[in-house]
């Protein structure tokens, strides 16, 4: 099993450009999450999904959109990138929701917006 | 509101014990976690403790929970250079939501 993979690993964007980050998991997990990690701060939840075809807003959803057309994939889109979106983005998945279900994390995507 | 706080840096010598501390705010959290992040990698669950426990030991790791003070600590015995990483404290106040601290960067000097 590859676990949770993310594409790309690094990206530099100019302000106003768009891009999509891809997350894939091969563990048949129902729940998937997108977080951002900024220096001196904990991970913050951007959007999440409780199953194929569903998405919901997390703590910091503005400026991002997501889609979960297939159970194994969770896409994070930036329609018009801003310097404030410079961050490391982590995708995670869990078998179910609930505190007893471990979240498995991908290796992250480092995004710089100039 | 919900918040998890931890110191940002800790430096220890190889062979010594490391103690990483954390405070949290939500007394209803049923699970408290420690995650480890190695360079260039995602977070990996290291250990967790139920809120009705005071202590949990797992090989070199000891987790202590003081519910009255909302204080969580992670002790790593016989710290090795391979333990150098960022350690995140996290709480789960309910449902699937997880609140993460900013992480403590552990430096282990040979």
PDB file of N, CA and C in Angstrom, chain A residues 20-81:
ATOM      1  N   UNK A  20      -4.333  22.947  -9.019  1.00  0.00           N
ATOM      2  CA  UNK A  20      -5.037  21.888  -8.283  1.00  0.00           C
ATOM      3  C   UNK A  20      -4.024  20.963  -7.652  1.00  0.00           C
ATOM      4  N   UNK A  21      -4.226  20.691  -6.360  1.00  0.00           N
ATOM      5  CA  UNK A  21      -3.418  19.719  -5.647  1.00  0.00           C
ATOM      6  C   UNK A  21      -4.204  18.416  -5.575  1.00  0.00           C
ATOM      7  N   UNK A  22      -3.500  17.316  -5.862  1.00  0.00           N
ATOM      8  CA  UNK A  22      -4.163  16.020  -5.874  1.00  0.00           C
ATOM      9  C   UNK A  22      -3.731  15.190  -4.673  1.00  0.00           C
ATOM     10  N   UNK A  23      -4.702  14.584  -4.029  1.00  0.00           N
ATOM     11  CA  UNK A  23      -4.454  13.645  -2.942  1.00  0.00           C
ATOM     12  C   UNK A  23      -5.087  12.321  -3.310  1.00  0.00           C
ATOM     13  N   UNK A  24      -4.348  11.255  -3.108  1.00  0.00           N
ATOM     14  CA  UNK A  24      -4.877   9.916  -3.383  1.00  0.00           C
ATOM     15  C   UNK A  24      -4.560   8.989  -2.216  1.00  0.00           C
ATOM     16  N   UNK A  25      -5.536   8.128  -1.883  1.00  0.00           N
ATOM     17  CA  UNK A  25      -5.315   7.131  -0.831  1.00  0.00           C
ATOM     18  C   UNK A  25      -5.822   5.778  -1.323  1.00  0.00           C
ATOM     19  N   UNK A  26      -5.084   4.729  -0.924  1.00  0.00           N
ATOM     20  CA  UNK A  26      -5.430   3.388  -1.386  1.00  0.00           C
ATOM     21  C   UNK A  26      -5.867   2.494  -0.231  1.00  0.00           C
ATOM     22  N   UNK A  27      -6.380   3.103   0.834  1.00  0.00           N
ATOM     23  CA  UNK A  27      -6.768   2.366   2.028  1.00  0.00           C
ATOM     24  C   UNK A  27      -8.288   2.230   2.163  1.00  0.00           C
ATOM     25  N   UNK A  28      -9.029   2.666   1.144  1.00  0.00           N
ATOM     26  CA  UNK A  28     -10.486   2.592   1.148  1.00  0.00           C
ATOM     27  C   UNK A  28     -11.094   3.400   2.300  1.00  0.00           C
ATOM     28  N   UNK A  29     -10.447   4.518   2.624  1.00  0.00           N
ATOM     29  CA  UNK A  29     -10.940   5.363   3.711  1.00  0.00           C
ATOM     30  C   UNK A  29     -12.114   6.209   3.254  1.00  0.00           C
ATOM     31  N   UNK A  30     -13.064   6.401   4.184  1.00  0.00           N
ATOM     32  CA  UNK A  30     -14.227   7.224   3.876  1.00  0.00           C
ATOM     33  C   UNK A  30     -13.923   8.716   3.980  1.00  0.00           C
ATOM     34  N   UNK A  31     -13.207   9.100   5.044  1.00  0.00           N
ATOM     35  CA  UNK A  31     -12.980  10.505   5.325  1.00  0.00           C
ATOM     36  C   UNK A  31     -11.640  10.968   4.736  1.00  0.00           C
ATOM     37  N   UNK A  32     -11.655  12.151   4.164  1.00  0.00           N
ATOM     38  CA  UNK A  32     -10.416  12.773   3.690  1.00  0.00           C
ATOM     39  C   UNK A  32     -10.407  14.243   4.085  1.00  0.00           C
ATOM     40  N   UNK A  33      -9.207  14.775   4.253  1.00  0.00           N
ATOM     41  CA  UNK A  33      -9.050  16.128   4.802  1.00  0.00           C
ATOM     42  C   UNK A  33      -7.948  16.857   4.059  1.00  0.00           C
ATOM     43  N   UNK A  34      -8.066  18.184   3.999  1.00  0.00           N
ATOM     44  CA  UNK A  34      -6.983  19.041   3.569  1.00  0.00           C
ATOM     45  C   UNK A  34      -6.662  20.019   4.705  1.00  0.00           C
ATOM     46  N   UNK A  35      -5.366  20.067   5.074  1.00  0.00           N
ATOM     47  CA  UNK A  35      -4.880  20.986   6.089  1.00  0.00           C
ATOM     48  C   UNK A  35      -3.819  21.889   5.470  1.00  0.00           C
ATOM     49  N   UNK A  36      -3.604  23.028   6.112  1.00  0.00           N
ATOM     50  CA  UNK A  36      -2.436  23.845   5.798  1.00  0.00           C
ATOM     51  C   UNK A  36      -1.606  24.014   7.066  1.00  0.00           C
ATOM     52  N   UNK A  37      -0.290  24.059   6.871  1.00  0.00           N
ATOM     53  CA  UNK A  37       0.632  24.193   7.989  1.00  0.00           C
ATOM     54  C   UNK A  37       1.468  25.436   7.770  1.00  0.00           C
ATOM     55  N   UNK A  38       1.377  26.370   8.702  1.00  0.00           N
ATOM     56  CA  UNK A  38       2.123  27.617   8.627  1.00  0.00           C
ATOM     57  C   UNK A  38       3.059  27.708   9.816  1.00  0.00           C
ATOM     58  N   UNK A  39       4.191  28.407   9.657  1.00  0.00           N
ATOM     59  CA  UNK A  39       5.181  28.486  10.743  1.00  0.00           C
ATOM     60  C   UNK A  39       4.570  29.006  12.038  1.00  0.00           C
ATOM     61  N   UNK A  40       4.868  28.326  13.133  1.00  0.00           N
ATOM     62  CA  UNK A  40       4.393  28.774  14.438  1.00  0.00           C
ATOM     63  C   UNK A  40       2.933  28.501  14.703  1.00  0.00           C
ATOM     64  N   UNK A  41       2.296  27.789  13.791  1.00  0.00           N
ATOM     65  CA  UNK A  41       0.872  27.478  13.982  1.00  0.00           C
ATOM     66  C   UNK A  41       0.644  25.987  13.800  1.00  0.00           C
ATOM     67  N   UNK A  42      -0.403  25.509  14.429  1.00  0.00           N
ATOM     68  CA  UNK A  42      -0.780  24.123  14.218  1.00  0.00           C
ATOM     69  C   UNK A  42      -1.419  23.938  12.858  1.00  0.00           C
ATOM     70  N   UNK A  43      -1.672  22.690  12.503  1.00  0.00           N
ATOM     71  CA  UNK A  43      -2.377  22.429  11.254  1.00  0.00           C
ATOM     72  C   UNK A  43      -3.796  22.964  11.344  1.00  0.00           C
ATOM     73  N   UNK A  44      -4.234  23.596  10.267  1.00  0.00           N
ATOM     74  CA  UNK A  44      -5.599  24.119  10.233  1.00  0.00           C
ATOM     75  C   UNK A  44      -6.367  23.440   9.112  1.00  0.00           C
ATOM     76  N   UNK A  45      -7.585  23.036   9.416  1.00  0.00           N
ATOM     77  CA  UNK A  45      -8.408  22.289   8.471  1.00  0.00           C
ATOM     78  C   UNK A  45      -9.024  23.232   7.450  1.00  0.00           C
ATOM     79  N   UNK A  46      -8.821  22.928   6.169  1.00  0.00           N
ATOM     80  CA  UNK A  46      -9.346  23.769   5.098  1.00  0.00           C
ATOM     81  C   UNK A  46     -10.730  23.258   4.668  1.00  0.00           C
ATOM     82  N   UNK A  47     -10.766  22.036   4.191  1.00  0.00           N
ATOM     83  CA  UNK A  47     -11.995  21.364   3.796  1.00  0.00           C
ATOM     84  C   UNK A  47     -11.860  19.890   4.145  1.00  0.00           C
ATOM     85  N   UNK A  48     -12.990  19.215   4.196  1.00  0.00           N
ATOM     86  CA  UNK A  48     -12.962  17.788   4.429  1.00  0.00           C
ATOM     87  C   UNK A  48     -14.095  17.116   3.665  1.00  0.00           C
ATOM     88  N   UNK A  49     -14.033  15.789   3.630  1.00  0.00           N
ATOM     89  CA  UNK A  49     -15.056  15.016   2.928  1.00  0.00           C
ATOM     90  C   UNK A  49     -15.369  13.763   3.743  1.00  0.00           C
ATOM     91  N   UNK A  50     -16.652  13.469   3.884  1.00  0.00           N
ATOM     92  CA  UNK A  50     -17.057  12.302   4.666  1.00  0.00           C
ATOM     93  C   UNK A  50     -17.390  11.121   3.777  1.00  0.00           C
ATOM     94  N   UNK A  51     -17.193  11.289   2.485  1.00  0.00           N
ATOM     95  CA  UNK A  51     -17.451  10.187   1.567  1.00  0.00           C
ATOM     96  C   UNK A  51     -17.454  10.690   0.140  1.00  0.00           C
ATOM     97  N   UNK A  52     -17.433   9.744  -0.789  1.00  0.00           N
ATOM     98  CA  UNK A  52     -17.441  10.095  -2.213  1.00  0.00           C
ATOM     99  C   UNK A  52     -18.608  11.022  -2.531  1.00  0.00           C
ATOM    100  N   UNK A  53     -18.308  12.096  -3.255  1.00  0.00           N
ATOM    101  CA  UNK A  53     -19.340  13.035  -3.670  1.00  0.00           C
ATOM    102  C   UNK A  53     -19.714  14.078  -2.634  1.00  0.00           C
ATOM    103  N   UNK A  54     -19.088  14.051  -1.462  1.00  0.00           N
ATOM    104  CA  UNK A  54     -19.409  15.029  -0.413  1.00  0.00           C
ATOM    105  C   UNK A  54     -18.196  15.875  -0.086  1.00  0.00           C
ATOM    106  N   UNK A  55     -18.432  17.142   0.240  1.00  0.00           N
ATOM    107  CA  UNK A  55     -17.373  18.011   0.745  1.00  0.00           C
ATOM    108  C   UNK A  55     -17.981  18.958   1.775  1.00  0.00           C
ATOM    109  N   UNK A  56     -17.146  19.492   2.653  1.00  0.00           N
ATOM    110  CA  UNK A  56     -17.617  20.430   3.659  1.00  0.00           C
ATOM    111  C   UNK A  56     -16.481  21.364   4.044  1.00  0.00           C
ATOM    112  N   UNK A  57     -16.853  22.553   4.551  1.00  0.00           N
ATOM    113  CA  UNK A  57     -15.864  23.551   4.915  1.00  0.00           C
ATOM    114  C   UNK A  57     -15.274  23.248   6.280  1.00  0.00           C
ATOM    115  N   UNK A  58     -13.990  23.540   6.389  1.00  0.00           N
ATOM    116  CA  UNK A  58     -13.315  23.429   7.666  1.00  0.00           C
ATOM    117  C   UNK A  58     -13.132  24.784   8.300  1.00  0.00           C
ATOM    118  N   UNK A  59     -12.000  24.960   8.940  1.00  0.00           N
ATOM    119  CA  UNK A  59     -11.719  26.184   9.697  1.00  0.00           C
ATOM    120  C   UNK A  59     -11.339  27.363   8.812  1.00  0.00           C
ATOM    121  N   UNK A  60     -10.601  27.112   7.730  1.00  0.00           N
ATOM    122  CA  UNK A  60     -10.088  28.188   6.879  1.00  0.00           C
ATOM    123  C   UNK A  60     -10.358  27.892   5.404  1.00  0.00           C
ATOM    124  N   UNK A  61     -11.621  27.887   4.963  1.00  0.00           N
ATOM    125  CA  UNK A  61     -11.950  27.452   3.602  1.00  0.00           C
ATOM    126  C   UNK A  61     -11.829  28.520   2.508  1.00  0.00           C
ATOM    127  N   UNK A  62     -11.741  29.812   2.925  1.00  0.00           N
ATOM    128  CA  UNK A  62     -11.811  30.877   1.915  1.00  0.00           C
ATOM    129  C   UNK A  62     -10.636  30.817   0.945  1.00  0.00           C
ATOM    130  N   UNK A  63     -10.959  30.931  -0.354  1.00  0.00           N
ATOM    131  CA  UNK A  63      -9.935  30.926  -1.387  1.00  0.00           C
ATOM    132  C   UNK A  63      -9.630  29.542  -1.935  1.00  0.00           C
ATOM    133  N   UNK A  64     -10.309  28.524  -1.408  1.00  0.00           N
ATOM    134  CA  UNK A  64     -10.066  27.140  -1.825  1.00  0.00           C
ATOM    135  C   UNK A  64     -11.378  26.472  -2.219  1.00  0.00           C
ATOM    136  N   UNK A  65     -11.276  25.536  -3.167  1.00  0.00           N
ATOM    137  CA  UNK A  65     -12.406  24.674  -3.459  1.00  0.00           C
ATOM    138  C   UNK A  65     -11.912  23.237  -3.517  1.00  0.00           C
ATOM    139  N   UNK A  66     -12.828  22.303  -3.321  1.00  0.00           N
ATOM    140  CA  UNK A  66     -12.448  20.898  -3.271  1.00  0.00           C
ATOM    141  C   UNK A  66     -13.465  20.065  -4.041  1.00  0.00           C
ATOM    142  N   UNK A  67     -13.029  18.875  -4.436  1.00  0.00           N
ATOM    143  CA  UNK A  67     -13.945  17.924  -5.053  1.00  0.00           C
ATOM    144  C   UNK A  67     -13.524  16.513  -4.686  1.00  0.00           C
ATOM    145  N   UNK A  68     -14.514  15.636  -4.566  1.00  0.00           N
ATOM    146  CA  UNK A  68     -14.268  14.223  -4.242  1.00  0.00           C
ATOM    147  C   UNK A  68     -15.165  13.394  -5.157  1.00  0.00           C
ATOM    148  N   UNK A  69     -14.750  13.324  -6.408  1.00  0.00           N
ATOM    149  CA  UNK A  69     -15.531  12.591  -7.404  1.00  0.00           C
ATOM    150  C   UNK A  69     -15.329  11.088  -7.270  1.00  0.00           C
ATOM    151  N   UNK A  70     -14.152  10.695  -6.818  1.00  0.00           N
ATOM    152  CA  UNK A  70     -13.869   9.285  -6.584  1.00  0.00           C
ATOM    153  C   UNK A  70     -13.477   9.111  -5.126  1.00  0.00           C
ATOM    154  N   UNK A  71     -13.789   7.992  -4.553  1.00  0.00           N
ATOM    155  CA  UNK A  71     -13.529   7.767  -3.140  1.00  0.00           C
ATOM    156  C   UNK A  71     -12.055   7.912  -2.807  1.00  0.00           C
ATOM    157  N   UNK A  72     -11.190   7.510  -3.710  1.00  0.00           N
ATOM    158  CA  UNK A  72      -9.774   7.498  -3.382  1.00  0.00           C
ATOM    159  C   UNK A  72      -9.083   8.832  -3.610  1.00  0.00           C
ATOM    160  N   UNK A  73      -9.757   9.789  -4.239  1.00  0.00           N
ATOM    161  CA  UNK A  73      -9.099  11.050  -4.586  1.00  0.00           C
ATOM    162  C   UNK A  73      -9.811  12.236  -3.952  1.00  0.00           C
ATOM    163  N   UNK A  74      -9.008  13.204  -3.522  1.00  0.00           N
ATOM    164  CA  UNK A  74      -9.560  14.438  -2.946  1.00  0.00           C
ATOM    165  C   UNK A  74      -8.723  15.583  -3.510  1.00  0.00           C
ATOM    166  N   UNK A  75      -9.339  16.457  -4.281  1.00  0.00           N
ATOM    167  CA  UNK A  75      -8.639  17.523  -4.966  1.00  0.00           C
ATOM    168  C   UNK A  75      -8.855  18.855  -4.262  1.00  0.00           C
ATOM    169  N   UNK A  76      -7.779  19.620  -4.157  1.00  0.00           N
ATOM    170  CA  UNK A  76      -7.853  20.969  -3.579  1.00  0.00           C
ATOM    171  C   UNK A  76      -7.483  21.967  -4.656  1.00  0.00           C
ATOM    172  N   UNK A  77      -8.376  22.912  -4.922  1.00  0.00           N
ATOM    173  CA  UNK A  77      -8.149  23.893  -5.965  1.00  0.00           C
ATOM    174  C   UNK A  77      -7.957  25.296  -5.416  1.00  0.00           C
ATOM    175  N   UNK A  78      -7.033  26.013  -6.040  1.00  0.00           N
ATOM    176  CA  UNK A  78      -6.857  27.434  -5.767  1.00  0.00           C
ATOM    177  C   UNK A  78      -7.198  28.144  -7.073  1.00  0.00           C
ATOM    178  N   UNK A  79      -8.272  28.903  -7.096  1.00  0.00           N
ATOM    179  CA  UNK A  79      -8.716  29.538  -8.346  1.00  0.00           C
ATOM    180  C   UNK A  79      -7.877  30.754  -8.694  1.00  0.00           C
ATOM    181  N   UNK A  80      -7.503  31.535  -7.701  1.00  0.00           N
ATOM    182  CA  UNK A  80      -6.711  32.744  -7.915  1.00  0.00           C
ATOM    183  C   UNK A  80      -5.765  32.894  -6.729  1.00  0.00           C
ATOM    184  N   UNK A  81      -4.562  32.342  -6.893  1.00  0.00           N
ATOM    185  CA  UNK A  81      -3.648  32.243  -5.758  1.00  0.00           C
ATOM    186  C   UNK A  81      -3.232  33.617  -5.235  1.00  0.00           C
TER     187      UNK A  81
END
